[in-house]
Short mmCIF file of C-alpha atoms and ligand atoms in Angstrom, two decimals:
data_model
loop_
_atom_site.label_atom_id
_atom_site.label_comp_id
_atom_site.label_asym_id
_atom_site.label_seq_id
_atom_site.Cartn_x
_atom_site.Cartn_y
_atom_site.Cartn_z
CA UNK B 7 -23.66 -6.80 -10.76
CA UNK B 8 -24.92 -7.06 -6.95
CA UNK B 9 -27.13 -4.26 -5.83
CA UNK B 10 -27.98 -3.44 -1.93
CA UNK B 11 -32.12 -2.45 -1.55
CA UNK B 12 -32.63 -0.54 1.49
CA UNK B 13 -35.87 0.38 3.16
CA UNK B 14 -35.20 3.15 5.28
CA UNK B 15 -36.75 4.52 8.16
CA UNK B 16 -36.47 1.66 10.71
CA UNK B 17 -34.16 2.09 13.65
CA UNK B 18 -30.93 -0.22 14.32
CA UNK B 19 -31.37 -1.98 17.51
CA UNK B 20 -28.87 -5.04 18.52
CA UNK B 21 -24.85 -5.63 18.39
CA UNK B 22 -22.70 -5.49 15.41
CA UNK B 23 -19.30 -7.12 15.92
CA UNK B 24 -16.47 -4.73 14.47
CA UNK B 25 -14.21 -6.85 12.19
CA UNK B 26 -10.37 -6.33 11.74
CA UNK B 27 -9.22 -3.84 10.14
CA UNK B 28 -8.69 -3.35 6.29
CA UNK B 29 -6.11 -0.69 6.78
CA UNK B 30 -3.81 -2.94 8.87
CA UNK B 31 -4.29 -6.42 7.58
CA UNK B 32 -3.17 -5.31 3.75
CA UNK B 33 0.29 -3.91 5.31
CA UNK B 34 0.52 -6.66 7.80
CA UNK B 35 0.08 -9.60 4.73
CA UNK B 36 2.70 -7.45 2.68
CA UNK B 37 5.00 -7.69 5.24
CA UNK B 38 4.92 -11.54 4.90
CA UNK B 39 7.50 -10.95 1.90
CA UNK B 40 10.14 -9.83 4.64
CA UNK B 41 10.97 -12.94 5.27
CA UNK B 42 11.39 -17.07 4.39
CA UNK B 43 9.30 -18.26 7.57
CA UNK B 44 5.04 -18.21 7.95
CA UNK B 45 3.69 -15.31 9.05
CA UNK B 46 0.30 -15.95 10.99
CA UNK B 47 -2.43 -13.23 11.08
CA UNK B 48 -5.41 -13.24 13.01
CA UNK B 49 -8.64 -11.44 12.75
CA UNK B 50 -7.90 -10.96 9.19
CA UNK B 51 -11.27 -9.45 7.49
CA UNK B 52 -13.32 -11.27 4.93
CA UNK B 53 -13.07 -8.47 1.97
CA UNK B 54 -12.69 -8.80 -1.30
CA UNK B 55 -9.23 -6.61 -0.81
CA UNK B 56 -7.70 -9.27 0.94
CA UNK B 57 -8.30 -12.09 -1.42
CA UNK B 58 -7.15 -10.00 -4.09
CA UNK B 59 -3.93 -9.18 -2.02
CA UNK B 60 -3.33 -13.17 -1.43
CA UNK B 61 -3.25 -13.41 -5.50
CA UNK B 62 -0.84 -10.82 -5.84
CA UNK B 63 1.54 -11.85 -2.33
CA UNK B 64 0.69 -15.60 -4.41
CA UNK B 65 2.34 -14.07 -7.31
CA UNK B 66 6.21 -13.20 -6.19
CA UNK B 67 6.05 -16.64 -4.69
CA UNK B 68 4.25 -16.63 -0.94
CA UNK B 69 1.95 -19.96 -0.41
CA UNK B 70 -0.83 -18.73 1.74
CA UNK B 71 -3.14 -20.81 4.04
CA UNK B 72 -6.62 -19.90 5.78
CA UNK B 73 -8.13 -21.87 8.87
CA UNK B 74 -11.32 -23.59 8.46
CA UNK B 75 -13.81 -22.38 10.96
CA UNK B 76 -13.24 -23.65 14.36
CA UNK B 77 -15.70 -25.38 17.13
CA UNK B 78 -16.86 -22.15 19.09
CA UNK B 79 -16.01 -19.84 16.93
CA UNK B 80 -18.19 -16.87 17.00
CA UNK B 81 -19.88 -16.54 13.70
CA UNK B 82 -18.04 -13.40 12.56
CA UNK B 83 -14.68 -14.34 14.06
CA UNK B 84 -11.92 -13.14 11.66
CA UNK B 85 -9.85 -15.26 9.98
CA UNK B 86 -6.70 -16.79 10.58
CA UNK B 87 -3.60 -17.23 7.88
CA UNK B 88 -0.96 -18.41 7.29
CA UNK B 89 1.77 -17.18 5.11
CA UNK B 90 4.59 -17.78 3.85
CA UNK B 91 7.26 -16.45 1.36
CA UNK B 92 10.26 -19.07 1.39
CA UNK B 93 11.51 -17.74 -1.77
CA UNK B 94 10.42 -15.07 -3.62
CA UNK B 95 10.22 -16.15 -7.33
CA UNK B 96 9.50 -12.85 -8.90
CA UNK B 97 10.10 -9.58 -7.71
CA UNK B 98 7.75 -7.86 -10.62
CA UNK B 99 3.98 -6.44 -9.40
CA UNK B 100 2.16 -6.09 -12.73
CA UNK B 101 -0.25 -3.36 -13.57
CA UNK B 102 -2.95 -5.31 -14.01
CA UNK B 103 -2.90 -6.50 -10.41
CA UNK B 104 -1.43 -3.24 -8.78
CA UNK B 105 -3.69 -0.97 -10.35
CA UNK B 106 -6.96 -2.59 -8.50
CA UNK B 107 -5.70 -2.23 -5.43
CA UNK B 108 -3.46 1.09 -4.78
CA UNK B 109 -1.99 -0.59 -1.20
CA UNK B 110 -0.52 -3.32 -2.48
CA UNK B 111 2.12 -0.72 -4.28
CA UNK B 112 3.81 -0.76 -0.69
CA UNK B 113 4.93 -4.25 -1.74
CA UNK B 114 8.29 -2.72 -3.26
CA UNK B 115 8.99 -2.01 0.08
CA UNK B 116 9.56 -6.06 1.30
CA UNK B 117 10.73 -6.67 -2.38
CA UNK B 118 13.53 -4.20 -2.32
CA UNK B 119 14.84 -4.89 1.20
CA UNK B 120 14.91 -8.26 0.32
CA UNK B 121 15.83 -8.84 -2.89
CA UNK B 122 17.62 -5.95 -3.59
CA UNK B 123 15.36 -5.08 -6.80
CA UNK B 124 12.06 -4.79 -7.46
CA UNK B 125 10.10 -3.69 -10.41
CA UNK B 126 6.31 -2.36 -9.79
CA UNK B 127 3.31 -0.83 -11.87
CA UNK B 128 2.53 2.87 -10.75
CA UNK B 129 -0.92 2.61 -9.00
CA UNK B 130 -2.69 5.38 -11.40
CA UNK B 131 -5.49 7.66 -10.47
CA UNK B 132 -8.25 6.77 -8.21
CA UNK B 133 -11.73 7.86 -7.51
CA UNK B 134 -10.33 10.23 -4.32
CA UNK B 135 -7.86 11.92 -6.20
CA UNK B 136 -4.41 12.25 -7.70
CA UNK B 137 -2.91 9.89 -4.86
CA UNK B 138 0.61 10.51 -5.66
CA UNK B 139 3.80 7.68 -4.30
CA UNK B 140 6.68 10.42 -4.47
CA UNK B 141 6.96 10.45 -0.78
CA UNK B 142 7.06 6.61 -0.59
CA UNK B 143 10.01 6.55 -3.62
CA UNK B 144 11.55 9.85 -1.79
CA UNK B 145 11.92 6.88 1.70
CA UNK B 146 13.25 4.21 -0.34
CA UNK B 147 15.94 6.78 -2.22
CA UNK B 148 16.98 8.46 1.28
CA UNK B 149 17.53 4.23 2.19
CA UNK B 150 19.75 4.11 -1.31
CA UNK B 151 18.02 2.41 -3.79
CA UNK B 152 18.32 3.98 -6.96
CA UNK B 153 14.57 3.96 -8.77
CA UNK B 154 14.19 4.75 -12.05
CA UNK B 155 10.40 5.32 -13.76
CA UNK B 156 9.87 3.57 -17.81
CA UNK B 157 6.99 2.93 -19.40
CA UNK B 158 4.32 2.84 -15.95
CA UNK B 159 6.39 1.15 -13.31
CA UNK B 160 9.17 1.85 -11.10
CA UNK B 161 12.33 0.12 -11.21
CA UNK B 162 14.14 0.12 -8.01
CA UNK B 163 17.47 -1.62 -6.98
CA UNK B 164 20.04 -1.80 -4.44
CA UNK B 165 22.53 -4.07 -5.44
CA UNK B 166 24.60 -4.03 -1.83
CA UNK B 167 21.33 -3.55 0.61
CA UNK B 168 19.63 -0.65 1.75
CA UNK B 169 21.20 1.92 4.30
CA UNK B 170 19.82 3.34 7.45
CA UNK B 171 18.86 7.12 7.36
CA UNK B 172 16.68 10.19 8.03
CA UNK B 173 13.90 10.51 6.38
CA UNK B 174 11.68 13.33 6.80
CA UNK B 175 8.53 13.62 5.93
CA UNK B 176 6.96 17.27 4.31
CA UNK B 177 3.30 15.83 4.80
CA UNK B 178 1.97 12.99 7.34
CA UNK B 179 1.68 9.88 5.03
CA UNK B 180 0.94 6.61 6.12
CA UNK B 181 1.66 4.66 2.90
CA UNK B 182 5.18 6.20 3.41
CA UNK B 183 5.25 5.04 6.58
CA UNK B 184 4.61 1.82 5.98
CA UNK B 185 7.05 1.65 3.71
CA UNK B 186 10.01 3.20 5.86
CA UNK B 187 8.72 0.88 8.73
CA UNK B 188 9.68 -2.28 6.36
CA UNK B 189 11.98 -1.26 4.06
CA UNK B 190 14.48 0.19 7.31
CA UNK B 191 13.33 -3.09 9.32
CA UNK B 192 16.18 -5.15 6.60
CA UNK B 193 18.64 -1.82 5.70
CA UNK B 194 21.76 -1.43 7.50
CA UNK B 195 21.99 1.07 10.38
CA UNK B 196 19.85 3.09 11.72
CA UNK B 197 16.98 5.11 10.70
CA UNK B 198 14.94 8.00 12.06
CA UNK B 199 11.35 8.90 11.03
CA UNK B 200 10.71 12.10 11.07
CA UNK B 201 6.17 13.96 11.33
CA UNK B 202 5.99 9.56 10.72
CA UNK B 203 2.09 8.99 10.60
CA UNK B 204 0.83 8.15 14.06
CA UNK B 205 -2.08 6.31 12.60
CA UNK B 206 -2.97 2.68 14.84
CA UNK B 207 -2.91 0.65 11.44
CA UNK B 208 0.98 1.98 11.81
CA UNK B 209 1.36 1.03 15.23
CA UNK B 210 -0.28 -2.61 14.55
CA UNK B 211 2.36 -3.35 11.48
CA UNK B 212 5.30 -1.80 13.95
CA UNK B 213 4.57 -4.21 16.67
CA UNK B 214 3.95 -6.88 14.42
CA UNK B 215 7.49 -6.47 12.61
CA UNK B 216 9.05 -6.31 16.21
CA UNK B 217 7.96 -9.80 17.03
CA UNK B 218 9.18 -11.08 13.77
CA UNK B 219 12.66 -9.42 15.25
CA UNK B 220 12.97 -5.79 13.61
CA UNK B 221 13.83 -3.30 16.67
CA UNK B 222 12.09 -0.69 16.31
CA UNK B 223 11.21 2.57 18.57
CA UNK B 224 8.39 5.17 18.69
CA UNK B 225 5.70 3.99 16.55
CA UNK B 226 2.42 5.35 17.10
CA UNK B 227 4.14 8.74 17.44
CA UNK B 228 5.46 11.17 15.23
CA UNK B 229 9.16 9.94 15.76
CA UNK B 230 10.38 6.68 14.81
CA UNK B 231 13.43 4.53 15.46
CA UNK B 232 14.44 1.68 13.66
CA UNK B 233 17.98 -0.08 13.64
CA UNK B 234 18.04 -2.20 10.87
CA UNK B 235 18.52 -6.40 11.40
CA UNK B 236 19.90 -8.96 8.72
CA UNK B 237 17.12 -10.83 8.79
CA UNK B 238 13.59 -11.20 9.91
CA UNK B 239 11.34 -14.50 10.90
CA UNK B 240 8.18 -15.72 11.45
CA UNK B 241 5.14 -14.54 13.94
CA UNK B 242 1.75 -14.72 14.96
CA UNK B 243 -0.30 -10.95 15.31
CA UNK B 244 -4.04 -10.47 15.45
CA UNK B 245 -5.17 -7.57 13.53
CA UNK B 246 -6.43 -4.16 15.41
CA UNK B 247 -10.08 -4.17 15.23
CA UNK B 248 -11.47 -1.47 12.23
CA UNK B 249 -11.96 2.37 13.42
CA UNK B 250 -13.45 3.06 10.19
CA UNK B 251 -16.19 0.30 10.36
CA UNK B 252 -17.04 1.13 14.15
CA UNK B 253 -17.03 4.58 12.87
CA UNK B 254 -19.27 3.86 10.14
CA UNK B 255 -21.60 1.96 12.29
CA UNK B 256 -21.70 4.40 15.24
CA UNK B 257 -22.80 6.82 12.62
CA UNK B 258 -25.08 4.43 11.29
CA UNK B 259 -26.77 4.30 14.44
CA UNK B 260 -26.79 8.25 14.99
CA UNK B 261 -28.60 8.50 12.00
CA UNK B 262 -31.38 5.88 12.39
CA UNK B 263 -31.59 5.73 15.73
CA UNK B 264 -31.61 3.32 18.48
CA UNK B 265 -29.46 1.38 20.25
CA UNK B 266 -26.34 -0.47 18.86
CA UNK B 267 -23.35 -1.89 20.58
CA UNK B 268 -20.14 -2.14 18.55
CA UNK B 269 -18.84 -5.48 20.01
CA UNK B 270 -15.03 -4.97 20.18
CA UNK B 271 -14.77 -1.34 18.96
CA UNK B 272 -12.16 0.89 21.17
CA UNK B 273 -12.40 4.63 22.19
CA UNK B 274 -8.65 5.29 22.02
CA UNK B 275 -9.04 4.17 18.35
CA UNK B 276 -11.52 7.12 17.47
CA UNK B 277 -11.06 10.25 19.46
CA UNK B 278 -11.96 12.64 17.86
CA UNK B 279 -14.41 11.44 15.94
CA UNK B 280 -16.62 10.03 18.68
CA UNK B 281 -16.54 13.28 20.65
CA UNK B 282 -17.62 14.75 17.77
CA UNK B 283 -20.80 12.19 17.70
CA UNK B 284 -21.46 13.05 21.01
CA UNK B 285 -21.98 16.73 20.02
CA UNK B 286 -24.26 15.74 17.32
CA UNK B 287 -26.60 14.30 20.19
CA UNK B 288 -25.56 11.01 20.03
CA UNK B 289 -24.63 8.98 23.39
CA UNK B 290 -21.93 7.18 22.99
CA UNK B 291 -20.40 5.11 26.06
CA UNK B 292 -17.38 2.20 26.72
CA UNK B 293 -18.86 -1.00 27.97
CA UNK B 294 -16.50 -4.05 28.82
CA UNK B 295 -17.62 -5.51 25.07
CA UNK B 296 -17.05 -2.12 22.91
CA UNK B 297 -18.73 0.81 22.08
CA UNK B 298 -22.53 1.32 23.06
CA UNK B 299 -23.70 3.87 20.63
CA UNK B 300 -27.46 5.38 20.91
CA UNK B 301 -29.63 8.11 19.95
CA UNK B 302 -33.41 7.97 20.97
CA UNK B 303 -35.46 10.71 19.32
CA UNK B 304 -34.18 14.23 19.74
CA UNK B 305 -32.79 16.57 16.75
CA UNK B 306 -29.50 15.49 15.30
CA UNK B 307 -27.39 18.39 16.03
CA UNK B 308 -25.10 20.20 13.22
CA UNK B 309 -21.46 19.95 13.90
CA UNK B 310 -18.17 21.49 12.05
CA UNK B 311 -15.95 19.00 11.04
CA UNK B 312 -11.88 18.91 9.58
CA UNK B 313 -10.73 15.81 8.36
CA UNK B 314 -6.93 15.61 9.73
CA UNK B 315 -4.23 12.91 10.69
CA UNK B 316 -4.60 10.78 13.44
CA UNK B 317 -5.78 11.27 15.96
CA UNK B 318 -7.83 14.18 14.16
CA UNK B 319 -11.48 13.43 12.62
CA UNK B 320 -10.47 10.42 9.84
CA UNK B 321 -10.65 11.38 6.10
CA UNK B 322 -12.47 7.67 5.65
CA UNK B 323 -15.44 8.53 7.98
CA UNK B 324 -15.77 11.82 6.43
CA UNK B 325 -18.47 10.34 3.83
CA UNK B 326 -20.65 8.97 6.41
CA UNK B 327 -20.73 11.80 8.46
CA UNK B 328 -21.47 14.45 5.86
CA UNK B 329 -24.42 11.51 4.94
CA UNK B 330 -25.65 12.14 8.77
CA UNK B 331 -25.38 16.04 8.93
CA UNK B 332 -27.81 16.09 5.54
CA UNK B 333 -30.85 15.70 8.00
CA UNK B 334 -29.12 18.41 11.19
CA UNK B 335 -31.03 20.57 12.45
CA UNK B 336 -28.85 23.35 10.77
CA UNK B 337 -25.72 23.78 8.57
CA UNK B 338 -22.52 22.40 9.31
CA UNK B 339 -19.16 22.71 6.91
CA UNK B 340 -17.01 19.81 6.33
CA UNK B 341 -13.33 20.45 5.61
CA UNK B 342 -11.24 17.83 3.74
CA UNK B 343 -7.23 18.49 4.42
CA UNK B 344 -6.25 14.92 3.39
CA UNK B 345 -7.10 14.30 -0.18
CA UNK B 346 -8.54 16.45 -2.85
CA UNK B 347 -11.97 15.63 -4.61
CA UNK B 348 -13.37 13.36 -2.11
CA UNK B 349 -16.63 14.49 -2.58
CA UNK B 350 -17.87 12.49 -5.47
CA UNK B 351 -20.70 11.42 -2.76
CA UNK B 352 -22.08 14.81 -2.76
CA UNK B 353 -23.88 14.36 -5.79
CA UNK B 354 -25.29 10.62 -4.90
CA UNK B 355 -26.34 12.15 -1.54
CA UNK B 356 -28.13 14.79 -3.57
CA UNK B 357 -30.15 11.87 -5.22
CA UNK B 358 -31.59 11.45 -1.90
CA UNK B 359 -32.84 14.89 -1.27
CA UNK B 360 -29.65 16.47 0.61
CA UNK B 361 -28.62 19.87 0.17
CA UNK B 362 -24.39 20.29 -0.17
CA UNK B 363 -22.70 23.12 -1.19
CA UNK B 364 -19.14 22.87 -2.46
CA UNK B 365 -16.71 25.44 -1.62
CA UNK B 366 -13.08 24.68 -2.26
CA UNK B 367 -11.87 21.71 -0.37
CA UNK B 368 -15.18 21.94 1.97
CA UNK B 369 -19.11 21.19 1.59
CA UNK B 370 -21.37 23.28 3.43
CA UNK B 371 -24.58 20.73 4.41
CA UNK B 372 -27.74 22.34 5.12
CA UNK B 373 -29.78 19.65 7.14
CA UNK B 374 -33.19 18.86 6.42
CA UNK B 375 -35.74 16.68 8.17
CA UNK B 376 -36.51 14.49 5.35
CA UNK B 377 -34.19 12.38 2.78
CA UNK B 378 -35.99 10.15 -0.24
CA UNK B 379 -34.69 6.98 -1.23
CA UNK B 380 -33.72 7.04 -4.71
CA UNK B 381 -31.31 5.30 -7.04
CA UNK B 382 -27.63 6.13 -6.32
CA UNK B 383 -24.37 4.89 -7.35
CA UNK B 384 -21.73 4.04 -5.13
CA UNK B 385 -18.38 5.40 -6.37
CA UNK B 386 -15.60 4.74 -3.89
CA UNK B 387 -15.23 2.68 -0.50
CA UNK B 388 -16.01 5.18 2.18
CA UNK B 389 -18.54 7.18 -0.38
CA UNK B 390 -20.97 4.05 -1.00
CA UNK B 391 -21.28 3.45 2.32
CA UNK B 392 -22.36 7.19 3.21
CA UNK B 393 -24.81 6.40 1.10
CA UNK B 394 -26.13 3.27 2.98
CA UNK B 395 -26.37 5.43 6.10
CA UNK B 396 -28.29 7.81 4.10
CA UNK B 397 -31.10 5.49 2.78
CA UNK B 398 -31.12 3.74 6.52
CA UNK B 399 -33.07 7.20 7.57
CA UNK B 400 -34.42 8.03 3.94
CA UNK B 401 -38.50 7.36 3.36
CA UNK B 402 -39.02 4.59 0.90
CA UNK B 403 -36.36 2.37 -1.11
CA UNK B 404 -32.69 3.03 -2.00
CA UNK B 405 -30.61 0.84 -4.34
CA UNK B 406 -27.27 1.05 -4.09
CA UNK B 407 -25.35 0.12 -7.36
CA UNK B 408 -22.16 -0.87 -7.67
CA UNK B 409 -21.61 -2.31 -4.83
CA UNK B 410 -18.23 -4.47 -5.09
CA UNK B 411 -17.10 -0.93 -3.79
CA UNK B 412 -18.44 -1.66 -0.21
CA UNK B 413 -17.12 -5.44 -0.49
CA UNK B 414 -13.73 -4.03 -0.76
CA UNK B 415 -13.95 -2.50 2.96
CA UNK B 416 -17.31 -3.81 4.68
CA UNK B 417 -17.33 -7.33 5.56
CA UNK B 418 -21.09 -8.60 5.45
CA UNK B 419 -22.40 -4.91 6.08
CA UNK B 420 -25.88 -6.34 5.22
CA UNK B 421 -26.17 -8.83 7.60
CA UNK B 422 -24.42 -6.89 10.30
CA UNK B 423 -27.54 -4.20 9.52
CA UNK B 424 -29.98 -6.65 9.30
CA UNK B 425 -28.83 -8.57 12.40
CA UNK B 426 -29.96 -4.32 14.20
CA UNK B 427 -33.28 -4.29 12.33
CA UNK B 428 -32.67 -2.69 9.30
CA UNK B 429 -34.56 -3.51 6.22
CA UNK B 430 -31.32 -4.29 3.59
CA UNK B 431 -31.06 -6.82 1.30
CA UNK B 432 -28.34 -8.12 -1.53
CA UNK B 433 -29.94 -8.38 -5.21
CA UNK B 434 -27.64 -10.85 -6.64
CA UNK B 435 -28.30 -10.31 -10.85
CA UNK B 436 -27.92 -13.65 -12.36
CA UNK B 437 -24.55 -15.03 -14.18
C1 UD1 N 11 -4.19 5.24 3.79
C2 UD1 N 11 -5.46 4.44 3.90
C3 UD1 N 11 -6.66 5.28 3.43
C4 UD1 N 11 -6.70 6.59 4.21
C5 UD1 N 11 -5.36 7.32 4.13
C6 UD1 N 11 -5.31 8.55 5.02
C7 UD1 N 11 -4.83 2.14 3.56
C8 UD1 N 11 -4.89 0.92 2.72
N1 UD1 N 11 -5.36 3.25 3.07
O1 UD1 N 11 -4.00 5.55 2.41
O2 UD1 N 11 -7.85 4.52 3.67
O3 UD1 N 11 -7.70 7.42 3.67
O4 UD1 N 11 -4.30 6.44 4.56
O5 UD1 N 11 -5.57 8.24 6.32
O6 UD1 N 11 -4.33 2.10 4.67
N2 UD1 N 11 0.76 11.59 -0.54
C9 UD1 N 11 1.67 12.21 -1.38
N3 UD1 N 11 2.71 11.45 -1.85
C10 UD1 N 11 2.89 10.15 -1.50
C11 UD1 N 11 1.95 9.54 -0.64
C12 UD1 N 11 0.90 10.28 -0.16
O7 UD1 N 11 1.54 13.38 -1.70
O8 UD1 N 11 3.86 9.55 -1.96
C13 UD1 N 11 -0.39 12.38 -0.04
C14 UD1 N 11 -1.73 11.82 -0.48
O9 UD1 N 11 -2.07 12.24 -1.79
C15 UD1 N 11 -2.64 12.39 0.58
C16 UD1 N 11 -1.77 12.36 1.84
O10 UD1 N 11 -0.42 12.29 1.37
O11 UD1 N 11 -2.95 13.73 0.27
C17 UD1 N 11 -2.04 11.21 2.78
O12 UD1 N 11 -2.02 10.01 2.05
P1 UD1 N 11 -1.57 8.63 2.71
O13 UD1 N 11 -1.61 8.76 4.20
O14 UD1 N 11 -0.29 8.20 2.10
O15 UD1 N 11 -2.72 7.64 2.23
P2 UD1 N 11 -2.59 6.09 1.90
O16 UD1 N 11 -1.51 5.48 2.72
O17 UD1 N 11 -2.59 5.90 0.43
#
């Protein structure tokens, strides 16, 4: 199994182009199954999540396609492809595929409008929690499908088509809104969204449905139209560039030091969280090509944090930041509103000298001026790379095991660091 070897204590210096985004291409390729023509994404990320998505789109029938690399390309350009479901040959998502990737659940969604059944594995537990799907049956019940649970997967059908209808949501969810967005795109009628999530991952898959003909109203805020169509066909969308990985890097760069410019990385996409950099100590400015993000010398300031909705501080850069408040000058408390137990990095950051405190559903960081690379273990997405940004300011070495976790979200994070100065490297273990 690959390891990542960090030397920390070097600055980051240089540009990092920000990639697509994870969050939006999974829900943009699972809308493929909508309809018979070729959908065409752009800027789709190199992850190990979206090859494992092609396998399981490949599996109820879609052909998919990628683009070779083109003359001029920039070396990180995304990818482009192409697919395309012409008939969907099984309308089952197995267990073994659903259950190592919890998003591509949201492909009874497509299935159901579609086909009018569709029979898929319950996603099970997950390192962040319980991560329950009643809200996203609750949407496809309020559009009339009748879904049944046996034996680990849900059975839905609706023999005559879904209906148009209200659907209101108790919490913000954007897995539920995902699945309202495509499921109502093929019902009959209309159908209002009610607290929909306002997240830009949802806004990227509304505007990509419109141009493959759904009519829909509102996305990107809290209410949401959608008058249901017979039938939807092909398009071409580029992915939204990824928040989280800008995010991660910004705080990367906060934490080390120096100078980094997030080619392609957009304000509007990060409030809340960049303003919160900023109070850190951090300078963080728009250029023309993306973010410039900075911090020469000074103290890294502490800063209270709650993880909320968008366009509130994002639960997936809450890792990283609680890795760059362990060296504050002072204590800072992290709140996490979105899912319960994401703090498995607490004790990995511990490994490394930090000093967290849970209490409840928040972990009180006392900074300190000095972390010590150690061995750590990454256990989710967002949590392995916290610790990344941790050894990038630790003395001495960090190895980071386990890391197909950061493959699933971080497209070539160690070249993009090494590319800014940082000593990282890939330990590839033989066979
Ligand atoms: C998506 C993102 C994930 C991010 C999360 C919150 C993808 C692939 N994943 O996950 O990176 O951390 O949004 O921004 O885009 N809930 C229920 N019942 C449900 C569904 C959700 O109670 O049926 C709860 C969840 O347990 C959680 C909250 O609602 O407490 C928000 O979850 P949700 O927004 O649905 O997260 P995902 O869409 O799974």
């Amino acid at each position: 199994m690959d390891r990542i070897r960090i030397i920390g204590g070097n600055p980051l210096n240089g540009i990092i182009p920000v990639s697509g985004a994870k969050n939006a291409a999974l829900p943009l390729m699972i809308a493929s199954l909508l309809t018979s023509d070729t959908l065409t994404l752009e800027n789709v990320p190199r992850l190990a999540d979206v090859n494992l998505l092609m396998r399981i789109l490949g599996n109820h029938g879609c052909d998919y396609r990628m683009d070779g690399k083109r003359v001029g390309d920039a070396p990180y350009a995304g990818q482009t492809i192409h697919l395309e479901a012409s008939t969907i040959v099984d309308t089952t998502a197995p267990y073994d595929l659903v259950s190592r990737m919890r998003a591509s659940f949201w492909v009874v969604a497509p299935l159901i409008a579609r086909m009018g059944v569709a029979k898929v594995s319950l996603p099970g537990g997950c390192a962040i929690g319980t991560r329950p799907v009643d809200l996203l049956l609750m949407v496809l019940e309020k559009l009339g499908a009748q879904i049944e649970i046996d034996s680990g997967y849900v059975h839905a059908k609706a023999p005559h088509g879904l209906r148009g209808a209200e659907i209101d949501f108790p919490k913000v969810t954007v897995g539920g809104t995902h699945t309202a967005l495509m499921a109502a795109s093929l019902a009959h009628g209309v159908t209002l969204i009610r607290n929909a999530a306002c997240e830009p991952e949802v806004r990227d898959l509304a505007d990509c449905l419109v141009k493959m003909g759904a009519k829909i109203k509102g996305a990107g805020t809290s209410t949401i139209e959608i008058e249901g169509v017979t039938r939807l066909h092909g398009a071409r969308h580029a992915v939204l560039p990824d928040r989280i990985e800008a995010g991660t890097y910004a705080m990367a760069a906060a934490m080390a030091g120096g100078d980094v410019l997030l080619e392609g990385a957009q304000e509007s996409l990060l409030p809340v969280a960049l303003d919160i950099l900023r109070q850190t100590g951090a300078t963080v400015e728009t250029t023309a090509r993306g973010l410039r993000v900075a911090r020469h010398g000074g103290v890294i300031m502490p800063v209270d944090v709650t993880t909320e909705p968008f366009p509130g501080f994002p639960t997936d850069l809450q890792a990283q930041f609680m890795a760059l408040m362990t060296r504050a000058q002072g204590t800072s408390r992290i709140t996490e509103t979105i899912f319960e137990n994401r703090f498995m990095h607490v004790q990995e950051l511990a490994r490394l000298g930090a000093r967290i405190r849970l209490d409840g559903d928040a972990a009180i960081v006392e900074g300190r001026p000095v972390l010590k690379g150690a061995p750590v273990m990454a256990t989710d997405l967002r949590a392995s790379v916290s610790l990344v940004i941790a050894a990038l300011a630790a003395e001495g070495e960090t190895l980071v095991h386990r890391v197909y976790h950061l493959d699933r979200g971080f497209e070539r994070l160690e070249q993009k660091l090494q590319a800014c100065g940082a000593q990282v490297e890939r330990i590839s273990d033989p066979g």
